[in-house]
Short mmCIF file of C-alpha atoms in Angstrom, two decimals:
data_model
loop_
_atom_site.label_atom_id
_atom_site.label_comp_id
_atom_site.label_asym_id
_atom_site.label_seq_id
_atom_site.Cartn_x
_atom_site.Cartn_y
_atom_site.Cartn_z
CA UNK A 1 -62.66 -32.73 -1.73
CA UNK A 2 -62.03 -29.40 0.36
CA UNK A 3 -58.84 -29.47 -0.70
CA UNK A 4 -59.48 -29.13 -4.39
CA UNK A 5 -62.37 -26.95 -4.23
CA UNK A 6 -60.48 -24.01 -6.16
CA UNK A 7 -60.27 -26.27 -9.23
CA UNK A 8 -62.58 -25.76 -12.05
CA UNK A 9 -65.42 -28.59 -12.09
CA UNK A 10 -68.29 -29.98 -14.79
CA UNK A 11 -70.45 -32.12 -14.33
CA UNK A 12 -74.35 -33.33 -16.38
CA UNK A 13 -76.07 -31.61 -13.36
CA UNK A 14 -80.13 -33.20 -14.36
CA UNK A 15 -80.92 -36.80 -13.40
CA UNK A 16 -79.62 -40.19 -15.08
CA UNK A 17 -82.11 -41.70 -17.92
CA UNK A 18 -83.86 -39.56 -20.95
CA UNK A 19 -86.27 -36.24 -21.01
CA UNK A 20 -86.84 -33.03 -22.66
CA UNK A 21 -84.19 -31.21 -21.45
CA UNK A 22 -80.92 -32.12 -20.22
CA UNK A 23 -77.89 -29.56 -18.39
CA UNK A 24 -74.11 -29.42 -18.22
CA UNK A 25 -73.36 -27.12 -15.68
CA UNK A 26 -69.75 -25.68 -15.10
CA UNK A 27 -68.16 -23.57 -12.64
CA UNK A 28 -64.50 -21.79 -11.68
CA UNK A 29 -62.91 -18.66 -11.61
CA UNK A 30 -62.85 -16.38 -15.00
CA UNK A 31 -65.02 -18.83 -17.24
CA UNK A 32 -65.43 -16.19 -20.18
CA UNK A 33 -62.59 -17.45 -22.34
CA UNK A 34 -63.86 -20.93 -22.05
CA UNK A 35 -67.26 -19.91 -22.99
CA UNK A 36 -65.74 -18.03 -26.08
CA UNK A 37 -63.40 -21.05 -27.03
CA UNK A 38 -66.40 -23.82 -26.32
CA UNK A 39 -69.07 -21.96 -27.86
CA UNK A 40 -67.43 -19.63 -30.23
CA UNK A 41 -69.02 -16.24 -29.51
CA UNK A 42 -68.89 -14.11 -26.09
CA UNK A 43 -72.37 -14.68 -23.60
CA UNK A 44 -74.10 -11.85 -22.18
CA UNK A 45 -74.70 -12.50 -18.43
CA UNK A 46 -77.95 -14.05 -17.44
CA UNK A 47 -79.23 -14.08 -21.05
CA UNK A 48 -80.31 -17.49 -23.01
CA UNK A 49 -78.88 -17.46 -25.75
CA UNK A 50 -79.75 -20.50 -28.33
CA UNK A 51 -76.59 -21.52 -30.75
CA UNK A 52 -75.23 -24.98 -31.94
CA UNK A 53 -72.95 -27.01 -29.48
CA UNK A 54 -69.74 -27.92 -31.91
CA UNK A 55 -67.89 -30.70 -31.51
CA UNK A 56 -64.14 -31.24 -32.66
CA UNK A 57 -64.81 -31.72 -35.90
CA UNK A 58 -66.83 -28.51 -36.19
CA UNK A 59 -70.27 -30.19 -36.95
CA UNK A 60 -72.87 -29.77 -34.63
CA UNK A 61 -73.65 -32.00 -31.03
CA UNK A 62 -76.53 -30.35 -30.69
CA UNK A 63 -78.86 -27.30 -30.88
CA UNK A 64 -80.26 -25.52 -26.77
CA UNK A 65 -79.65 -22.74 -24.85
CA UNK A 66 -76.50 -21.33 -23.21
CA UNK A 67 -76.64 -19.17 -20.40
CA UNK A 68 -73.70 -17.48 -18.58
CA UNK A 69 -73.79 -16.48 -14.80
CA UNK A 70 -70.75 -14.57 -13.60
CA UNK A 71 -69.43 -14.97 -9.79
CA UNK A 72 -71.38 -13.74 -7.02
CA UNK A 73 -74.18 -14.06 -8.92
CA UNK A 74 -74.84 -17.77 -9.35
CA UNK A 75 -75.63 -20.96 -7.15
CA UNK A 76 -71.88 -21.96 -6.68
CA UNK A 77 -70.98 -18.15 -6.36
CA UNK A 78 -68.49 -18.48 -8.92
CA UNK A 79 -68.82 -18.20 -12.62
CA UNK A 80 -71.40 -20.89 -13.66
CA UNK A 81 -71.93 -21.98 -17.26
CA UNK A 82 -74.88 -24.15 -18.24
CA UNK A 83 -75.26 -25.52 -21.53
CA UNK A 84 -78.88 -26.97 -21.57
CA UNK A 85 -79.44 -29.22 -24.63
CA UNK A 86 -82.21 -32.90 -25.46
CA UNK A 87 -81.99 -34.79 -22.31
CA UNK A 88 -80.51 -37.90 -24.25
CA UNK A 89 -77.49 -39.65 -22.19
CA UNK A 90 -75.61 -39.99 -25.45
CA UNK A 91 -75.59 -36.30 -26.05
CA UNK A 92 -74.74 -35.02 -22.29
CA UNK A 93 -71.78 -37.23 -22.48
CA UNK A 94 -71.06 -35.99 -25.64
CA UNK A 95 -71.25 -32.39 -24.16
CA UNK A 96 -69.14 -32.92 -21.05
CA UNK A 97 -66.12 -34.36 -23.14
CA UNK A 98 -66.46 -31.66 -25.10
CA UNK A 99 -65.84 -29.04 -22.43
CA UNK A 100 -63.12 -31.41 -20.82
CA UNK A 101 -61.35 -31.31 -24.41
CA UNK A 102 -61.51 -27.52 -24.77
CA UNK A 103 -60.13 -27.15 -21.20
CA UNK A 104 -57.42 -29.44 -21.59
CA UNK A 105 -56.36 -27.46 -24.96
CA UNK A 106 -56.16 -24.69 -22.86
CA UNK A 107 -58.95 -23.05 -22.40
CA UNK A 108 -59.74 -23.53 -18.54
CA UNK A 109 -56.58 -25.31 -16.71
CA UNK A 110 -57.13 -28.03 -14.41
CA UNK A 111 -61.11 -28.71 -15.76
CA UNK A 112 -61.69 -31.79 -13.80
CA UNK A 113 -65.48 -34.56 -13.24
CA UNK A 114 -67.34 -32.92 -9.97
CA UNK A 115 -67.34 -34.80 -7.37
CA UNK A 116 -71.17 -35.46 -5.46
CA UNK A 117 -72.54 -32.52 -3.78
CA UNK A 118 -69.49 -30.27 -4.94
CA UNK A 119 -71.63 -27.45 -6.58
CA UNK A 120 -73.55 -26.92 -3.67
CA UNK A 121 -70.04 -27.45 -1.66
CA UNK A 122 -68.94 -24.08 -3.32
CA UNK A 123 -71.95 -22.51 -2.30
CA UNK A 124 -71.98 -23.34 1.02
CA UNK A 125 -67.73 -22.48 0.94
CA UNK A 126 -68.69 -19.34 -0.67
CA UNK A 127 -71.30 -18.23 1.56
CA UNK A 128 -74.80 -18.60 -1.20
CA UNK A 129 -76.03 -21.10 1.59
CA UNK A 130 -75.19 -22.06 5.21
CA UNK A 131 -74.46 -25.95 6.02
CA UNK A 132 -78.39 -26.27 6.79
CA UNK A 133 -79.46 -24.64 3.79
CA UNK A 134 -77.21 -26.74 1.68
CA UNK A 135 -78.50 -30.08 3.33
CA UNK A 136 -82.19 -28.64 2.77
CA UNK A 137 -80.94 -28.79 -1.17
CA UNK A 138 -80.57 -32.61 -1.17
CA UNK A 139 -83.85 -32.84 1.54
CA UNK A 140 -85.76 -30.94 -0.95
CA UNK A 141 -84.64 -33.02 -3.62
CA UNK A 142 -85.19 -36.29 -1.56
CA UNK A 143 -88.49 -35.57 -0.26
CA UNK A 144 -91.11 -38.47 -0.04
CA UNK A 145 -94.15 -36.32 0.68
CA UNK A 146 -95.45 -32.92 -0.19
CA UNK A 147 -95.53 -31.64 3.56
CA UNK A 148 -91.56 -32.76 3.39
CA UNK A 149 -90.77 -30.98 0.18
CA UNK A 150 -92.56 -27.51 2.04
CA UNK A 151 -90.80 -28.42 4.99
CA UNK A 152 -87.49 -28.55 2.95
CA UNK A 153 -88.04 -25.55 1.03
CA UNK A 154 -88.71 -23.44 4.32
CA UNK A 155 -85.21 -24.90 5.40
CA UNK A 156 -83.46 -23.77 1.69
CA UNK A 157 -84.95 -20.22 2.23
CA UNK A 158 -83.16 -20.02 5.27
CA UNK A 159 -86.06 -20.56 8.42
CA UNK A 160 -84.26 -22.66 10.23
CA UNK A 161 -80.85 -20.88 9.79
CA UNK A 162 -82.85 -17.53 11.16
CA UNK A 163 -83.91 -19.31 14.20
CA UNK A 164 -80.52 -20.74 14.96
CA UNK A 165 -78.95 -17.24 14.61
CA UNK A 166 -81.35 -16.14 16.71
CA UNK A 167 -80.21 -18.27 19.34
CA UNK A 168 -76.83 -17.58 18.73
CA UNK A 169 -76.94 -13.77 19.28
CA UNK A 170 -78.96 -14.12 22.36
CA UNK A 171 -75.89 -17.16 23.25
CA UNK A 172 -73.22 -14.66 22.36
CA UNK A 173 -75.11 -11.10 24.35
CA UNK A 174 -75.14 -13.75 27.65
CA UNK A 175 -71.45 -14.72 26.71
CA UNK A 176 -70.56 -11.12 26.43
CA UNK A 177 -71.45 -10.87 29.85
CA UNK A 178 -69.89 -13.46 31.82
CA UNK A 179 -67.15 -12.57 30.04
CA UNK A 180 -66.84 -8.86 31.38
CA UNK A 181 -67.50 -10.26 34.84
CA UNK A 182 -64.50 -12.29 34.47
CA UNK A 183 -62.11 -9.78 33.04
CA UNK A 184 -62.89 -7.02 35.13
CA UNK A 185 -62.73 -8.67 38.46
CA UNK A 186 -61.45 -5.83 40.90
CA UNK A 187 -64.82 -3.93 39.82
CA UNK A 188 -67.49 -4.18 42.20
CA UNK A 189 -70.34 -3.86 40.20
CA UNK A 190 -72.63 -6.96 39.83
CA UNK A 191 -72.77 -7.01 35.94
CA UNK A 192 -74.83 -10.20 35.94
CA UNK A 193 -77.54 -9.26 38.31
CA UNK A 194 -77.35 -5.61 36.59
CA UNK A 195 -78.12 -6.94 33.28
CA UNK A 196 -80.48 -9.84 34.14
CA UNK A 197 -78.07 -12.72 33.33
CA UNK A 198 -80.64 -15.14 35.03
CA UNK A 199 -83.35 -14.66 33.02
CA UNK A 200 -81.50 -13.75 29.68
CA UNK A 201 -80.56 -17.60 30.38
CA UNK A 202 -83.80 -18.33 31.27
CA UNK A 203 -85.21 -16.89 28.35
CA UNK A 204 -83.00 -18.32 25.96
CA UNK A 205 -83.45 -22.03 27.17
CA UNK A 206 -87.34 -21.04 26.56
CA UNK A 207 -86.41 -20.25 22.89
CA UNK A 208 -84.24 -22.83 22.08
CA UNK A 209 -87.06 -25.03 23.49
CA UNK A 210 -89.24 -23.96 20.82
CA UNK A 211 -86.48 -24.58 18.46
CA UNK A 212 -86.03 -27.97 19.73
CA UNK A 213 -90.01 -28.95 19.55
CA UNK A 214 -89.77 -27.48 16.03
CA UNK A 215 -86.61 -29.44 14.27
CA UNK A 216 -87.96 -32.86 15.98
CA UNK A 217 -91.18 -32.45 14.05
CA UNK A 218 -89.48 -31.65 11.23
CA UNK A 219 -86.63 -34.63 11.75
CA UNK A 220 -90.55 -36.66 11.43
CA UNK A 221 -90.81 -34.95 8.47
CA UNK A 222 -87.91 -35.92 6.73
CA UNK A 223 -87.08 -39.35 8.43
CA UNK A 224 -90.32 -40.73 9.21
CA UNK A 225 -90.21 -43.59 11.56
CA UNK A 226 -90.22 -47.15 11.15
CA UNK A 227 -93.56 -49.63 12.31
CA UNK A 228 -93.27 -53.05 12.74
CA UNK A 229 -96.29 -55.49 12.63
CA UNK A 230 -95.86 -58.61 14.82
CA UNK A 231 -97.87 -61.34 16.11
CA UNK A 232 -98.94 -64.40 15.41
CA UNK A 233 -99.54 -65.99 12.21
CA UNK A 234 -102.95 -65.25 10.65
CA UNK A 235 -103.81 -62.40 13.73
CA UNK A 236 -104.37 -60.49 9.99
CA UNK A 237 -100.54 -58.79 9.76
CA UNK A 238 -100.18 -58.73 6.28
CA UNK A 239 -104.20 -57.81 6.00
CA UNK A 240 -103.09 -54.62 8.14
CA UNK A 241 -100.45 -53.91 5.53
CA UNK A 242 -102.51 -53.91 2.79
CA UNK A 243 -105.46 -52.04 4.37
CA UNK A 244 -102.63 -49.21 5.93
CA UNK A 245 -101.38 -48.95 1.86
CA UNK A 246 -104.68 -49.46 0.33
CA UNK A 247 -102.64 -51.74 -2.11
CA UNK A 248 -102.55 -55.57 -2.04
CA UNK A 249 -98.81 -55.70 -1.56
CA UNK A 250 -98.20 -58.93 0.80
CA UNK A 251 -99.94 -62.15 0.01
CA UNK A 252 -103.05 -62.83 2.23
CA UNK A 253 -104.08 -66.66 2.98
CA UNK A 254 -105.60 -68.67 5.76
CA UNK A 255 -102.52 -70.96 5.66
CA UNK A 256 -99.92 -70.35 8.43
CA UNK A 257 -96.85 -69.39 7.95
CA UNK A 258 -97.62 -67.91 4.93
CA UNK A 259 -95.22 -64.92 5.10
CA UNK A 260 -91.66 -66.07 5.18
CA UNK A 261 -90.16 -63.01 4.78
CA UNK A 262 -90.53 -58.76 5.43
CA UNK A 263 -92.83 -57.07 2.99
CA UNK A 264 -92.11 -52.98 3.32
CA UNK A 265 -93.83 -50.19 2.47
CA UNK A 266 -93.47 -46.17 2.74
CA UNK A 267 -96.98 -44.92 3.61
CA UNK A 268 -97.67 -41.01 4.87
CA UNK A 269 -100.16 -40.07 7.26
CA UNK A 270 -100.50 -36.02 7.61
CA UNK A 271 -97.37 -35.92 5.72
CA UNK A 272 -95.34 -37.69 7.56
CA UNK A 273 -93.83 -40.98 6.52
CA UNK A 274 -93.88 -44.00 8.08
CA UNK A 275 -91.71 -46.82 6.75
CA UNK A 276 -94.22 -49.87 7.79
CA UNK A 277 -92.89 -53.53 7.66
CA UNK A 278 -94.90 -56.76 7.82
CA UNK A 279 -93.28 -59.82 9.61
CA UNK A 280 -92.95 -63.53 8.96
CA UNK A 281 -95.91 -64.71 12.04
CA UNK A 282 -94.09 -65.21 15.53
CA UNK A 283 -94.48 -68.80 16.45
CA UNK A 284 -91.69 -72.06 17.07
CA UNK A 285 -91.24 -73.30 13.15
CA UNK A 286 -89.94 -76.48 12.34
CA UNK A 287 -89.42 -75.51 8.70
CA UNK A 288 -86.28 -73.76 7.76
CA UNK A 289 -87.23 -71.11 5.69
CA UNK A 290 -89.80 -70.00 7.74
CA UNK A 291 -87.63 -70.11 10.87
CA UNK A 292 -84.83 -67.93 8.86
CA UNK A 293 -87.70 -65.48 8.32
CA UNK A 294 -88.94 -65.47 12.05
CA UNK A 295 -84.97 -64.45 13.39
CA UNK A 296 -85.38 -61.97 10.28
CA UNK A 297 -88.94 -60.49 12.00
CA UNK A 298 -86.96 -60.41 15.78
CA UNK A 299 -84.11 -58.47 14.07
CA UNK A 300 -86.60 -55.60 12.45
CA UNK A 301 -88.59 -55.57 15.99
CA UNK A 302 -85.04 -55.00 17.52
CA UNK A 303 -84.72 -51.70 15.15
CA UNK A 304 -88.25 -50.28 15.21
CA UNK A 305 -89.36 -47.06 16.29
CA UNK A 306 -92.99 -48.38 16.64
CA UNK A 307 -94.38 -52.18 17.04
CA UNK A 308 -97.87 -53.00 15.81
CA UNK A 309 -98.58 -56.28 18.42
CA UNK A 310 -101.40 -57.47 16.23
CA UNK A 311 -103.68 -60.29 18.12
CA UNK A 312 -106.54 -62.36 16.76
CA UNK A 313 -109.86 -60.92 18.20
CA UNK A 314 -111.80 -64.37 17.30
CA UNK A 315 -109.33 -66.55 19.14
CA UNK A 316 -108.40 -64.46 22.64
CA UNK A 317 -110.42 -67.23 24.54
CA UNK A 318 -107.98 -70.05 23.44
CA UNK A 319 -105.69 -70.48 26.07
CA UNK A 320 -103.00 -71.77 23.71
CA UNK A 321 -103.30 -68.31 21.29
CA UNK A 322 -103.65 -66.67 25.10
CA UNK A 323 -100.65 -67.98 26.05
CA UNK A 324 -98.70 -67.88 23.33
CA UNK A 325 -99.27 -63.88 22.92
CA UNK A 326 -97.68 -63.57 26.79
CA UNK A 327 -94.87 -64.92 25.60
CA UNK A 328 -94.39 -62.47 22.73
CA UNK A 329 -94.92 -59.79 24.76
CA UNK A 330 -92.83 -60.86 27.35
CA UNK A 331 -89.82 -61.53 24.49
CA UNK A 332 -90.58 -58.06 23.33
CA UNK A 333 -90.13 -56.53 26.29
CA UNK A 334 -86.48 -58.09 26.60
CA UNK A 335 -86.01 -57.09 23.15
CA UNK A 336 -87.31 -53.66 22.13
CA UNK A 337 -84.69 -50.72 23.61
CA UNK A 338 -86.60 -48.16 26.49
CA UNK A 339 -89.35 -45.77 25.01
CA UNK A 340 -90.48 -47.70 22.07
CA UNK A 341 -94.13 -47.92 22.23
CA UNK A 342 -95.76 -51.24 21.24
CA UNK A 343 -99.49 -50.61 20.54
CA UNK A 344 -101.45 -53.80 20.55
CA UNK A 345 -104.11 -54.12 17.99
CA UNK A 346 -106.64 -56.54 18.04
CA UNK A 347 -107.90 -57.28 14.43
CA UNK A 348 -111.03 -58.88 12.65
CA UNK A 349 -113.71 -57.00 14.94
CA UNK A 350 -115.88 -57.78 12.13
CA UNK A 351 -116.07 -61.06 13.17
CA UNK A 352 -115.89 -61.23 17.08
CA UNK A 353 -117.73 -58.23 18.74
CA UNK A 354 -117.11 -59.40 21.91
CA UNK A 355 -114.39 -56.11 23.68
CA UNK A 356 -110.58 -56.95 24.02
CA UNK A 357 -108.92 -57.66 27.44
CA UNK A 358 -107.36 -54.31 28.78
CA UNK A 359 -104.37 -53.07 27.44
CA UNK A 360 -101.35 -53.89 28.76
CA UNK A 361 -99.09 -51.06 31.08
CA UNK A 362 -97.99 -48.14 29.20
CA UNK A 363 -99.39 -49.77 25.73
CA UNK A 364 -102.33 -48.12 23.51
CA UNK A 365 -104.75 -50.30 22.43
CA UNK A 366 -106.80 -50.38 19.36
CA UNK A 367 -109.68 -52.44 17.92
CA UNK A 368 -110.07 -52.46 14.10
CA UNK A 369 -110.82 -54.90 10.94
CA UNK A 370 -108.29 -55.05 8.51
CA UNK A 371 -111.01 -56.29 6.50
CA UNK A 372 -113.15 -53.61 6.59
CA UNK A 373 -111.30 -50.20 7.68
CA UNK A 374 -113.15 -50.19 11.00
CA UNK A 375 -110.92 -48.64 13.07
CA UNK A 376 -107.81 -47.76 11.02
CA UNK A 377 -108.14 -43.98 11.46
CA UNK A 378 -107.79 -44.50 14.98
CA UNK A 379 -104.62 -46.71 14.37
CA UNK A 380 -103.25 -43.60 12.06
CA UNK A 381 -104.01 -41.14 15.02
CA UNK A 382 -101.84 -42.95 17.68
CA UNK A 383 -99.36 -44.03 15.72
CA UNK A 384 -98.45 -40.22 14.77
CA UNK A 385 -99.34 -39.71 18.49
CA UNK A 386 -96.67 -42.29 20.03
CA UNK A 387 -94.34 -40.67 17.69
CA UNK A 388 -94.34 -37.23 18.61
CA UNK A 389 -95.90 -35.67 15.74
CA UNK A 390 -98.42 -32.67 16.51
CA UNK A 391 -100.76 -30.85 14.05
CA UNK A 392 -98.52 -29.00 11.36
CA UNK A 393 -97.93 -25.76 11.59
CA UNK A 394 -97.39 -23.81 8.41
CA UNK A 395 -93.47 -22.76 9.94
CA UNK A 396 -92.28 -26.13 9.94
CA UNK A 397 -88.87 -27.01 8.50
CA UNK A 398 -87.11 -30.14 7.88
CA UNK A 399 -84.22 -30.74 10.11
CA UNK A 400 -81.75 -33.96 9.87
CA UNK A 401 -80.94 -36.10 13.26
CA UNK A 402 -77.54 -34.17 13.62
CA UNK A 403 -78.71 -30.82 13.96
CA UNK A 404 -81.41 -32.98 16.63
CA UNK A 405 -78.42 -33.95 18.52
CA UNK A 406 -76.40 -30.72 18.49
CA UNK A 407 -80.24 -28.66 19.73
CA UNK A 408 -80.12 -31.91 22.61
CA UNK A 409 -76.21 -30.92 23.05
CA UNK A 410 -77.19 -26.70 23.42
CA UNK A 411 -79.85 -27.96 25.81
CA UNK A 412 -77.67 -29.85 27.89
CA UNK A 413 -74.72 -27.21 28.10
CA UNK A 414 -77.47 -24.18 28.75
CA UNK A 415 -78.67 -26.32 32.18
CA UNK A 416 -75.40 -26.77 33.26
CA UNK A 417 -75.00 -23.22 32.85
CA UNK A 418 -78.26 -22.39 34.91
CA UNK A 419 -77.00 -25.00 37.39
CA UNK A 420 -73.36 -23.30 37.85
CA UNK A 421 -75.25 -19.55 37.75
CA UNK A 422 -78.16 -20.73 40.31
CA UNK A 423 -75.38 -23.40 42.50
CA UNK A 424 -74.27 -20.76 45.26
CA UNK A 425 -74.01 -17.46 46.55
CA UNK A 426 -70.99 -17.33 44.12
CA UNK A 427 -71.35 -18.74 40.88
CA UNK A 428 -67.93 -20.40 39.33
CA UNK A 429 -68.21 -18.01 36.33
CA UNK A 430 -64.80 -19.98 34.41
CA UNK A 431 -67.18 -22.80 34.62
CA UNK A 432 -70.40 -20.99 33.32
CA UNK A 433 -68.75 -19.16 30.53
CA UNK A 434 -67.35 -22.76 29.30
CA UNK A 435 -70.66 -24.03 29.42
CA UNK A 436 -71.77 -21.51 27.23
CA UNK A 437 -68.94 -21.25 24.88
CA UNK A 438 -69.64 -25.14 24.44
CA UNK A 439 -73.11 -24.59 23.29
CA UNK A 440 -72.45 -21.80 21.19
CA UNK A 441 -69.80 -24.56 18.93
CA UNK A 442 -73.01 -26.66 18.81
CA UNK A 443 -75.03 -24.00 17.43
CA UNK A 444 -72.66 -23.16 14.81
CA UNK A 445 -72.10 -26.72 13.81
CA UNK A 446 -75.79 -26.42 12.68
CA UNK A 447 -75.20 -24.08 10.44
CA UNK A 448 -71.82 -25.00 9.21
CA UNK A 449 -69.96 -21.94 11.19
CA UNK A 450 -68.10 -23.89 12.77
CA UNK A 451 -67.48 -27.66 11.58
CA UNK A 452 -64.55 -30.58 10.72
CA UNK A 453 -63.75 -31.15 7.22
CA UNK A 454 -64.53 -34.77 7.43
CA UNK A 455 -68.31 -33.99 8.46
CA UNK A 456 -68.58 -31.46 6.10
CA UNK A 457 -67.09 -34.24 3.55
CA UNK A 458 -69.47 -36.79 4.88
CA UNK A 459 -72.57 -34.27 4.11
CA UNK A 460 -71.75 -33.77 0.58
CA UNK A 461 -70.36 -37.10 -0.38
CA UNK A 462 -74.54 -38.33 -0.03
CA UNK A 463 -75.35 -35.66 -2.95
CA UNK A 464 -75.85 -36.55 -6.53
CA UNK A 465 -73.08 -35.39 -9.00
CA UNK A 466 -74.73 -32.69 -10.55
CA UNK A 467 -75.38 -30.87 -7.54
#
């Protein structure tokens, strides 16, 4: 795709299906000719102007608005024309062909479909947006909750970006630095010490800190995280769904065995999404389909970020339900990757008031009733606790899990750094100015300063056509 991106492009840029209003949006070099042969008058820049859309024959497509944006001043930052007529699939199809058909007669060589993401491609390749700005497009677009969509916005009107250039210039004044000391080696002037190189570092790891804390709420924001809810069958699992939705979505009986499969649902607590999943009931099944539904429940524990250990308050004096719970536990432990939290939950406190047993090492515990609600605000309080979140501030941005990793990458370069500066009486400085120059690449792969084609391709491939 980067290697076509001079090529003119079209493309219906407004969502599959029928509305009010539907756009064909094209961009290049030098539209105004095209405009003149598609549309047959000249467009004023920036100015609807409402006129019939022709078709070969002369007789009218439709009737809407045509408005004319000439490079830098558009989204793509090249000329853009929009042609913005009944949001009826027949007639945007219509439209594009049309504009492919003038083009090929001559009117715009080389006219070609747009591929996904391409517009905002060009604007990113032509400097309207940075890489982070242009993911924040599809993020806002994307966005399953309204904290999400602010979040995203924030990131499109460049918050993020700021904060990453702000790292970047204090990166590159440190740089600067152990650079001189290196080039200028017969001088005996301690430029470091001079200038404060230790705590310039020091200061900057303190910054990109804050970054850090920031973009992993905001990677909340945007991803969410995903909550299983194990246990045994009828400990009230797909009772807990329901109540968490406040929809009846899985099918509640006192038969065992009842769910044979996962039953998902996207709820949001403070904004954040969480991606909760209800589980066939962990027990040894002779039946088929229920045992295909248990390995299905093991594989979903396997990926969670969260697990919801639900137990049966009425029945922790059995010693077979007793026993039978220790060996869950003990399978999750084997199974669930290092820092997952597992919070066990012991349901139907409506029915057995008696306290549950003490939590288990390094799990939360919670007493609730599906049933009722009892309890299910504290549930939504520790699960946003176990996974990170903290109150919202109003500066919050959405960040995606790369820009994470490359913020973990900058973190882990900067301590090497302080290790090589702080090391000995004589820091290696070939070392420490490598360690920085490898954390400055990290920053700008944030922002798309620096980057491979294939990641950039990778980023835009995952937008829809019209944008």
């Amino acid at each position: 795709m980067l290697a076509r991106h001079h090529d003119p492009i079209a493309a219906i840029a407004t969502a599959p299906g029928r509305g009010a209003v539907g756009i064909v949006r094209v961009s290049g070099r030098a539209l105004q000719p095209f405009a003149q042969a598609l549309l047959g008058r000249a467009l004023q820049p920036r100015h609807a102007h409402y006129l019939p859309f022709a078709g070969d024959d002369g007789q009218p497509i439709d009737h809407g608005l045509a408005l004319y944006f000439p490079a830098p001043h558009s989204y793509t930052g090249e000329d853009v024309l929009e042609l913005q007529a009944h949001g009826g699939p027949v007639v945007l199809q219509l439209l594009l062909s049309r504009c492919l058909q003038v083009a090929a007669a001559g009117a715009l060589a080389g006219l070609r479909l747009a591929e996904p993401g391409e517009f905002t491609q060009r604007a990113f390749l032509n400097d309207k947006l940075d890489l982070a700005q242009a993911e924040a497009v599809a993020d806002l677009i994307d966005a399953s909750t309204e904290a999400a969509a602010r979040g995203a916005s924030r990131s499109l009107a460049g918050a993020f970006s700021a904060e990453i250039h702000a790292l970047l210039d204090a990166l590159v004044h440190l740089r600067m630095l152990v650079e001189a000391t290196l080039d200028f080696p017969e001088e005996e002037i301690d430029f470091l010490r001079k200038a404060d190189a230790a705590g310039q570092l020091a200061r900057l790891q303190q910054l990109l800190a804050g970054v850090l804390q920031r973009a992993t709420q905001g990677a909340l924001l945007r991803e969410g995280i995903k909550v299983v809810i194990a246990g045994q069958p009828n400990a009230g699992k797909s009772s807990l769904l329901n109540a968490l939705a406040g929809a009846e979505l899985a099918i509640v009986t006192p038969i065992a065995g009842t769910t044979r499969d996962k039953v998902q649902q996207t709820i949001q607590i403070e904004g954040v999404p969480l991606h909760v999943i209800d589980t066939a009931g962990l027990r040894e099944a002779g039946d088929e389909v229920e045992r295909i539904g248990i390995e299905r429940a093991w594989d979903e524990i396997a990926g969670a970020d969260a697990v919801l250990f639900l137990h049966d308050l009425t029945r922790q004096h059995e010693s077979d339900y007793a026993s039978a719970d220790r060996a869950i536990a003990a399978t999750l432990q084997g199974t669930l990757p290092a820092g997952v939290p597992v919070i066990d939950v012991w349901n139907k406190s409506d029915a057995a008031p008696t306290p549950p047993p003490a939590a288990a090492p390094g799990h939360a515990s919670i007493r609730l009733s599906a049933l009722t609600g009892d309890g299910l605000d504290d549930l939504r309080r520790t699960l946003l606790q176990v996974a990170g979140w903290q109150a919202a501030p109003e500066g919050v941005y959405l960040a995606r899990a790369r820009h994470l990793q490359a913020l973990h990458a900058v973190d882990a370069h900067l301590m090497e750094a302080a290790a090589q500066l702080h090391g000995s009486r004589q820091p290696a400085l070939d070392l420490l100015a490598e360690e920085l120059r490898l954390a400055q690449n990290a920053l700008n792969g944030i922002t798309g300063e620096f980057g491979a084609d294939d990641l950039l391709g990778v980023i835009f491939s995952r937008f829809c056509i019209g944008k």
